[in-house]
CSV table of C-alpha atoms in Angstrom, one decimal:
chain,number,residue,atom,x,y,z
A,1,MET,CA,0.0,0.0,0.0
A,2,LEU,CA,2.8,2.4,0.9
A,3,LEU,CA,4.6,1.7,-2.4
A,4,GLY,CA,1.3,1.9,-4.4
A,5,PHE,CA,0.4,5.3,-3.1
A,6,LEU,CA,4.0,6.5,-3.5
A,7,ILE,CA,3.8,5.6,-7.2
A,8,PHE,CA,0.4,7.4,-7.5
A,9,SER,CA,2.0,10.5,-6.2
A,10,PHE,CA,4.5,10.3,-9.1
A,11,ILE,CA,1.6,10.7,-11.5
A,12,ASP,CA,0.2,13.8,-9.9
A,13,ALA,CA,3.6,15.5,-9.6
A,14,SER,CA,4.4,14.6,-13.2
A,15,ALA,CA,1.0,15.9,-14.4
A,16,LYS,CA,1.6,19.2,-12.6
A,17,TRP,CA,5.1,19.4,-14.0
A,18,MET,CA,4.0,18.9,-17.6
A,19,GLY,CA,1.0,21.2,-17.2
A,20,LEU,CA,3.3,24.0,-16.0
A,21,LEU,CA,5.4,23.4,-19.1
A,22,GLY,CA,2.3,24.2,-21.2
A,23,MET,CA,1.2,20.7,-22.3
A,24,PRO,CA,-2.6,20.5,-22.8
A,25,VAL,CA,-4.4,18.5,-20.1
A,26,LEU,CA,-6.1,16.1,-22.6
A,27,VAL,CA,-2.8,15.4,-24.3
A,28,ILE,CA,-1.2,14.6,-21.0
A,29,ALA,CA,-4.1,12.3,-20.1
A,30,PHE,CA,-4.0,10.6,-23.5
A,31,LEU,CA,-0.3,9.8,-23.3
A,32,ARG,CA,-0.8,8.6,-19.7
A,33,TYR,CA,-3.3,6.1,-21.0
A,34,ILE,CA,-1.0,4.7,-23.8
A,35,GLY,CA,1.3,2.9,-21.3
A,36,HIS,CA,-1.6,1.7,-19.2
A,37,PHE,CA,-3.4,0.3,-22.3
A,38,ALA,CA,-0.3,-1.5,-23.6
A,39,ILE,CA,0.3,-3.2,-20.3
A,40,SER,CA,-3.3,-4.1,-19.8
A,41,LEU,CA,-3.6,-5.5,-23.3
A,42,GLY,CA,-0.4,-7.5,-22.9
A,43,LEU,CA,-1.6,-9.1,-19.6
A,44,VAL,CA,-5.0,-10.0,-21.1
A,45,LEU,CA,-3.3,-11.7,-24.1
A,46,LYS,CA,-0.8,-13.4,-21.9
A,47,SER,CA,-3.5,-14.9,-19.7
A,48,GLY,CA,-5.0,-16.6,-22.7
A,49,MET,CA,-8.4,-15.2,-22.3
A,50,SER,CA,-10.8,-15.8,-25.2
A,51,PHE,CA,-12.8,-13.1,-26.9
A,52,SER,CA,-15.9,-14.3,-25.0
A,53,SER,CA,-14.2,-13.3,-21.8
A,54,PHE,CA,-14.6,-9.6,-22.7
A,55,ARG,CA,-18.4,-10.0,-22.8
A,56,THR,CA,-19.2,-9.7,-19.1
A,57,PRO,CA,-22.8,-9.8,-17.6
A,58,LYS,CA,-22.2,-6.4,-16.1
A,59,PHE,CA,-20.7,-4.8,-19.2
A,60,GLY,CA,-22.6,-1.5,-18.7
A,61,LEU,CA,-21.2,-1.2,-15.2
A,62,VAL,CA,-17.7,-2.0,-16.4
A,63,VAL,CA,-17.9,0.8,-18.9
A,64,LEU,CA,-19.4,3.2,-16.3
A,65,ARG,CA,-16.5,2.4,-14.0
A,66,ALA,CA,-14.1,3.2,-16.9
A,67,LEU,CA,-15.8,6.5,-17.5
A,68,PHE,CA,-15.5,7.5,-13.8
A,69,ILE,CA,-11.8,6.9,-13.7
A,70,LEU,CA,-11.4,8.7,-17.0
A,71,ALA,CA,-13.2,11.7,-15.4
A,72,CYS,CA,-10.9,11.5,-12.4
A,73,THR,CA,-7.9,11.6,-14.6
A,74,GLY,CA,-8.9,14.6,-16.6
A,75,LEU,CA,-10.3,16.6,-13.7
A,76,ASN,CA,-7.3,15.8,-11.5
A,77,PHE,CA,-4.8,16.8,-14.2
A,78,ALA,CA,-6.6,20.0,-14.8
A,79,SER,CA,-6.9,21.0,-11.1
A,80,VAL,CA,-3.2,20.2,-10.2
A,81,ARG,CA,-2.1,22.6,-12.9
A,82,TYR,CA,-3.5,25.5,-10.9
A,83,LEU,CA,-3.7,24.3,-7.3
A,84,PRO,CA,-1.0,23.0,-4.9
A,85,LEU,CA,-0.8,19.2,-4.7
A,86,THR,CA,-1.5,19.3,-1.0
A,87,LEU,CA,-4.9,21.0,-1.6
A,88,THR,CA,-6.0,18.7,-4.4
A,89,SER,CA,-5.0,15.6,-2.4
A,90,THR,CA,-6.8,16.9,0.7
A,91,ILE,CA,-10.0,17.4,-1.3
A,92,LEU,CA,-9.6,13.9,-2.9
A,93,PHE,CA,-9.6,12.3,0.6
A,94,THR,CA,-13.2,13.4,1.1
A,95,SER,CA,-14.1,10.6,-1.3
A,96,PRO,CA,-14.3,8.0,1.6
A,97,LEU,CA,-16.9,10.3,3.2
A,98,ILE,CA,-18.8,10.5,-0.1
A,99,VAL,CA,-18.6,6.7,-0.5
A,100,CYS,CA,-20.0,6.3,3.1
A,101,ALA,CA,-22.8,8.7,2.4
A,102,LEU,CA,-23.8,6.9,-0.9
A,103,SER,CA,-23.3,3.4,0.4
A,104,GLY,CA,-26.9,3.4,1.7
A,105,PRO,CA,-28.8,4.1,-1.5
A,106,LEU,CA,-26.2,2.5,-3.9
A,107,LEU,CA,-24.9,-0.4,-2.0
A,108,GLY,CA,-27.7,-1.1,0.5
A,109,GLU,CA,-25.4,-0.7,3.5
A,110,LYS,CA,-26.6,0.8,6.7
A,111,VAL,CA,-25.0,4.1,7.8
A,112,GLY,CA,-25.6,4.9,11.5
A,113,ILE,CA,-25.8,8.2,13.2
A,114,TRP,CA,-22.2,8.2,14.3
A,115,ARG,CA,-20.9,7.9,10.7
A,116,TRP,CA,-23.4,10.5,9.5
A,117,GLY,CA,-22.0,12.8,12.1
A,118,ALA,CA,-18.5,12.1,10.9
A,119,ILE,CA,-19.5,12.8,7.3
A,120,VAL,CA,-20.9,16.2,8.3
A,121,VAL,CA,-17.8,17.1,10.3
A,122,GLY,CA,-15.6,15.9,7.4
A,123,PHE,CA,-17.4,18.3,5.0
A,124,VAL,CA,-16.8,21.1,7.4
A,125,GLY,CA,-13.1,20.2,7.1
A,126,LEU,CA,-13.5,20.5,3.3
A,127,VAL,CA,-15.0,24.0,3.7
A,128,ILE,CA,-12.1,25.0,5.9
A,129,ALA,CA,-9.6,23.7,3.4
A,130,ILE,CA,-11.1,25.3,0.3
A,131,ARG,CA,-12.5,28.5,1.9
A,132,PRO,CA,-15.2,29.0,-0.8
A,133,PHE,CA,-16.0,32.6,0.3
A,134,ASP,CA,-12.3,33.8,0.5
A,135,THR,CA,-10.8,36.0,-2.2
A,136,THR,CA,-8.1,33.4,-2.9
A,137,PHE,CA,-10.7,30.8,-4.0
A,138,HIS,CA,-9.8,29.4,-7.4
A,139,TRP,CA,-12.3,28.0,-9.9
A,140,ALA,CA,-10.1,24.8,-10.3
A,141,ILE,CA,-11.2,23.8,-6.7
A,142,ILE,CA,-14.6,23.0,-8.2
A,143,LEU,CA,-12.9,20.6,-10.6
A,144,SER,CA,-11.1,19.0,-7.7
A,145,VAL,CA,-14.3,18.5,-5.7
A,146,ILE,CA,-16.0,16.9,-8.8
A,147,ASN,CA,-12.9,14.7,-9.1
A,148,ALA,CA,-13.5,13.5,-5.5
A,149,ILE,CA,-17.1,12.7,-6.3
A,150,SER,CA,-16.1,10.8,-9.5
A,151,PHE,CA,-13.5,8.9,-7.5
A,152,ALA,CA,-16.1,7.9,-4.9
A,153,LEU,CA,-18.4,6.6,-7.7
A,154,TYR,CA,-15.5,4.7,-9.2
A,155,ILE,CA,-14.9,3.0,-5.8
A,156,ILE,CA,-18.6,2.1,-5.5
A,157,THR,CA,-18.8,0.6,-9.0
A,158,THR,CA,-15.6,-1.3,-8.3
A,159,ARG,CA,-17.2,-2.8,-5.2
A,160,LYS,CA,-20.2,-3.8,-7.2
A,161,LEU,CA,-18.1,-5.5,-9.8
A,162,SER,CA,-15.7,-7.2,-7.3
A,163,GLY,CA,-15.9,-10.9,-7.5
A,164,ASP,CA,-18.0,-10.9,-10.7
A,165,VAL,CA,-15.5,-9.4,-13.3
A,166,ASP,CA,-11.8,-10.3,-13.6
A,167,SER,CA,-9.5,-7.4,-12.5
A,168,ASN,CA,-7.5,-7.6,-15.7
A,169,ILE,CA,-10.7,-7.1,-17.8
A,170,MET,CA,-11.6,-4.1,-15.7
A,171,GLN,CA,-8.1,-2.6,-16.1
A,172,PHE,CA,-8.3,-3.3,-19.9
A,173,TYR,CA,-11.7,-1.6,-20.4
A,174,ALA,CA,-10.6,1.4,-18.2
A,175,ALA,CA,-7.5,1.9,-20.4
A,176,ALA,CA,-9.3,1.3,-23.7
A,177,ALA,CA,-12.1,3.7,-22.8
A,178,GLY,CA,-9.6,6.4,-21.9
A,179,LEU,CA,-7.5,5.9,-25.0
A,180,THR,CA,-10.4,5.9,-27.3
A,181,LEU,CA,-12.3,8.8,-25.9
A,182,LEU,CA,-9.3,11.0,-25.5
A,183,ALA,CA,-7.7,10.3,-28.9
A,184,PRO,CA,-9.8,12.9,-30.9
A,185,PHE,CA,-9.2,15.7,-28.4
A,186,ALA,CA,-5.5,14.8,-28.2
A,187,VAL,CA,-5.2,15.1,-32.0
A,188,LEU,CA,-6.9,18.5,-32.0
A,189,GLN,CA,-4.8,19.9,-29.2
A,190,TRP,CA,-1.6,18.0,-30.0
A,191,GLN,CA,1.6,19.6,-28.8
A,192,ASN,CA,4.9,17.9,-29.2
A,193,PRO,CA,6.4,17.2,-25.7
A,194,GLY,CA,9.8,18.2,-27.2
A,195,SER,CA,12.6,16.7,-25.2
A,196,LEU,CA,13.2,13.0,-24.6
A,197,SER,CA,12.8,13.6,-20.8
A,198,ASN,CA,9.3,15.0,-21.3
A,199,TRP,CA,8.4,12.0,-23.5
A,200,SER,CA,9.8,9.7,-20.9
A,201,ILE,CA,7.8,11.3,-18.1
A,202,LEU,CA,4.5,11.2,-20.1
A,203,LEU,CA,4.8,7.6,-21.1
A,204,ALA,CA,6.0,6.5,-17.7
A,205,MET,CA,2.8,7.9,-16.1
A,206,GLY,CA,0.9,5.1,-17.7
A,207,VAL,CA,3.3,2.5,-16.4
A,208,TRP,CA,3.1,4.1,-12.9
A,209,GLY,CA,-0.7,4.0,-13.1
A,210,TRP,CA,-0.8,0.3,-13.8
A,211,LEU,CA,2.0,-0.5,-11.3
A,212,GLY,CA,0.3,1.5,-8.5
A,213,HIS,CA,-2.9,-0.4,-9.0
A,214,GLU,CA,-1.0,-3.6,-9.1
A,215,PHE,CA,0.7,-2.9,-5.7
A,216,VAL,CA,-2.6,-1.9,-4.1
A,217,THR,CA,-4.3,-5.0,-5.5
A,218,ARG,CA,-1.5,-7.3,-4.3
A,219,ALA,CA,-1.7,-5.6,-0.8
A,220,HIS,CA,-5.4,-6.5,-0.7
A,221,SER,CA,-4.6,-10.1,-1.5
A,222,TYR,CA,-2.5,-10.3,1.7
A,223,ALA,CA,-4.7,-8.3,4.1
A,224,GLY,CA,-8.2,-7.0,4.4
A,225,ALA,CA,-9.3,-3.5,3.4
A,226,THR,CA,-10.0,-2.6,7.1
A,227,ALA,CA,-6.3,-3.2,7.9
A,228,LEU,CA,-5.0,-1.4,4.8
A,229,THR,CA,-7.1,1.7,4.6
A,230,PRO,CA,-5.1,3.9,7.1
A,231,PHE,CA,-2.0,3.5,5.0
A,232,SER,CA,-3.6,5.2,2.0
A,233,TYR,CA,-3.2,8.5,3.9
A,234,SER,CA,0.6,8.2,3.3
A,235,TYR,CA,-0.3,9.7,-0.1
A,236,LEU,CA,-0.6,13.1,1.6
A,237,ILE,CA,2.9,12.9,2.9
A,238,TYR,CA,4.3,12.0,-0.5
A,239,VAL,CA,2.5,14.9,-2.4
A,240,THR,CA,3.6,17.3,0.4
A,241,ILE,CA,7.2,16.4,-0.3
A,242,TRP,CA,6.8,16.8,-4.1
A,243,SER,CA,4.9,20.0,-3.7
A,244,THR,CA,7.6,21.6,-1.6
A,245,LEU,CA,10.7,20.2,-3.4
A,246,LEU,CA,9.5,20.5,-7.0
A,247,PHE,CA,7.1,23.5,-6.9
A,248,ASN,CA,8.0,25.4,-3.7
A,249,GLN,CA,4.4,25.2,-2.6
A,250,TRP,CA,4.0,24.7,1.1
A,251,PRO,CA,0.6,23.8,2.5
A,252,ASP,CA,-1.1,26.8,4.2
A,253,VAL,CA,-2.5,26.6,7.7
A,254,TRP,CA,-6.1,26.2,6.4
A,255,THR,CA,-5.3,23.3,4.2
A,256,VAL,CA,-3.5,21.6,7.2
A,257,ILE,CA,-6.4,22.2,9.5
A,258,GLY,CA,-9.1,21.1,7.0
A,259,GLY,CA,-7.0,18.1,6.0
A,260,ALA,CA,-6.6,17.1,9.7
A,261,VAL,CA,-10.4,17.2,10.1
A,262,ILE,CA,-11.0,15.2,6.9
A,263,ILE,CA,-8.4,12.6,7.8
A,264,SER,CA,-9.7,12.3,11.4
A,265,THR,CA,-13.3,11.7,10.2
A,266,GLY,CA,-12.2,9.3,7.5
A,267,LEU,CA,-10.3,7.3,10.1
A,268,PHE,CA,-13.3,7.4,12.5
A,269,ILE,CA,-15.5,6.0,9.8
A,270,TRP,CA,-12.9,3.3,9.1
A,271,PHE,CA,-12.8,2.5,12.9
A,272,ARG,CA,-16.6,2.2,13.1
A,273,GLU,CA,-16.8,-0.1,10.1
A,274,GLN,CA,-14.0,-2.2,11.5
A,275,ARG,CA,-15.7,-2.4,14.8
A,276,GLU,CA,-19.1,-3.4,13.3
A,277,ARG,CA,-17.4,-6.2,11.2
A,278,ALA,CA,-15.7,-7.5,14.4
């Protein structure tokens, strides 16, 4: 889990770096999907899956999941261009709160009064972090919030598909959808990355995306989600390091306070869920 989220932080730092160099967001996202698609296709072919394996009983949900993660990629890459990585990652970690809030109507899970209270407090933390009525409020924050919602819906659809659809098939469709839908926009907005180092960063993002998911998936094969969830917050440490070292952007006091509230409520919800399972 620690390695997986370290690798995910490479993607955000790279996307911000290339965005500041002037690369269009959709071109960055398209090139990020090339590596991911190549690895996913290779794994599917290596596994010896037949063509019929691609026709799943929940095909519509598989495609919907792919669209959610595509939305996450585009929205996140757009928002990190204008916002500090510490702020976008803090906003992203409201997604467990959103999952908890939607788990009742979408997953049929019971959400008690204690978790509802934590959800409300968590969103207060979000307001503290983004300061919607402050003069420093940037429109890209709205994209980052929508990204958190999209990521929550991605998690929910993944839960619904878990056990019914092979993970390699889900990875393949996610990569194929991103590559197909982004290709026309990438052609229209195409800008040559220029140097070999820029090309290397852009293509490596796809490899990192696949590798990060692979590490997280392997982690869940050795331990349950309840044991692993707290380690996902290591991501905030990683992006804080990249934000300060690469972009000289330190988290302000409101981001720290809001982030602390969001993390605390997320851990509280995790603790309540673990206790109920026990």
